[in-house]
Short mmCIF file of C-alpha atoms in Angstrom, two decimals:
data_model
loop_
_atom_site.label_atom_id
_atom_site.label_comp_id
_atom_site.label_asym_id
_atom_site.label_seq_id
_atom_site.Cartn_x
_atom_site.Cartn_y
_atom_site.Cartn_z
CA MET A 1 -2.44 4.97 -13.59
CA VAL A 2 -3.48 4.18 -10.02
CA ASP A 3 -5.56 6.16 -7.58
CA THR A 4 -4.06 8.72 -5.22
CA THR A 5 -4.39 6.51 -2.15
CA THR A 6 -2.43 3.68 -3.78
CA THR A 7 0.21 6.18 -4.90
CA ASN A 8 0.47 7.62 -1.38
CA VAL A 9 0.89 4.15 0.14
CA SER A 10 3.50 3.29 -2.48
CA ASN A 11 5.43 6.50 -1.81
CA TYR A 12 5.33 5.97 1.96
CA ILE A 13 6.59 2.41 1.66
CA ALA A 14 9.42 3.54 -0.63
CA GLU A 15 10.38 6.41 1.70
CA MET A 16 10.43 4.06 4.69
CA GLY A 17 12.54 1.50 2.80
CA ILE A 18 10.05 -1.30 3.44
CA LYS A 19 10.40 -4.25 1.09
CA ILE A 20 7.33 -5.44 -0.80
CA THR A 21 8.35 -9.02 -0.05
CA LYS A 22 8.12 -8.30 3.69
CA ILE A 23 4.67 -6.74 3.28
CA ALA A 24 3.52 -9.76 1.26
CA GLN A 25 4.74 -12.17 3.94
CA GLU A 26 3.16 -10.24 6.81
CA THR A 27 -0.18 -9.42 5.14
CA ASP A 28 -0.74 -12.61 3.16
CA ILE A 29 -1.25 -10.54 0.00
CA SER A 30 0.37 -11.97 -3.11
CA ASP A 31 3.80 -10.53 -3.87
CA GLY A 32 2.75 -10.19 -7.52
CA ILE A 33 -0.36 -8.21 -6.65
CA LEU A 34 1.61 -5.90 -4.39
CA ARG A 35 4.26 -5.35 -7.05
CA ARG A 36 1.61 -4.51 -9.65
CA SER A 37 -0.01 -2.05 -7.23
CA LEU A 38 2.93 -0.51 -5.39
CA ALA A 39 5.96 -0.83 -7.68
CA ALA A 40 4.61 -0.87 -11.23
CA LYS A 41 1.51 1.15 -10.31
CA GLU A 42 -0.65 -0.85 -12.71
CA ARG A 43 -3.60 -1.49 -10.39
CA ASP A 44 -5.38 0.14 -7.46
CA LEU A 45 -5.21 -1.44 -4.04
CA ARG A 46 -8.50 -3.01 -3.03
CA ALA A 47 -10.05 -1.95 0.27
CA ASP A 48 -9.14 -5.19 2.06
CA GLU A 49 -5.55 -4.96 0.79
CA LEU A 50 -5.28 -1.35 1.96
CA MET A 51 -6.59 -2.33 5.40
CA ARG A 52 -4.09 -5.19 5.77
CA ILE A 53 -1.19 -3.01 4.62
CA CYS A 54 -2.19 -0.22 7.00
CA SER A 55 -2.44 -2.72 9.86
CA PHE A 56 1.08 -3.95 9.04
CA LEU A 57 2.37 -0.34 8.87
CA GLY A 58 0.56 0.72 12.03
CA LYS A 59 -1.17 3.48 10.07
CA ASN A 60 -4.75 4.61 9.64
CA PRO A 61 -6.03 4.19 6.06
CA PHE A 62 -7.14 7.82 6.13
CA ASP A 63 -3.48 8.81 6.53
CA PHE A 64 -3.16 8.00 2.82
CA TRP A 65 -6.43 9.52 1.66
CA PRO A 66 -6.24 12.43 -0.82
CA GLY A 67 -6.17 15.69 1.10
CA SER A 68 -4.77 14.16 4.28
CA LYS A 69 -1.37 15.11 5.61
CA ALA A 70 0.26 12.23 3.69
CA GLY A 71 -2.07 12.62 0.73
#
């Protein structure tokens, strides 16, 4: 089970219809790592991964923090 922030990012990406492959290409994070974190929910996102994903999404990392509007 992954942390709430990773779950919130995963849910947002799914709701927006963004492909993991596109995120991998744009963030230079391994497709396999992203799939384990966002699709299979087997691992938490690391801080640097979260920052790169948020930069790609144009979001603030705190948007996905537990207790935030998205969290």
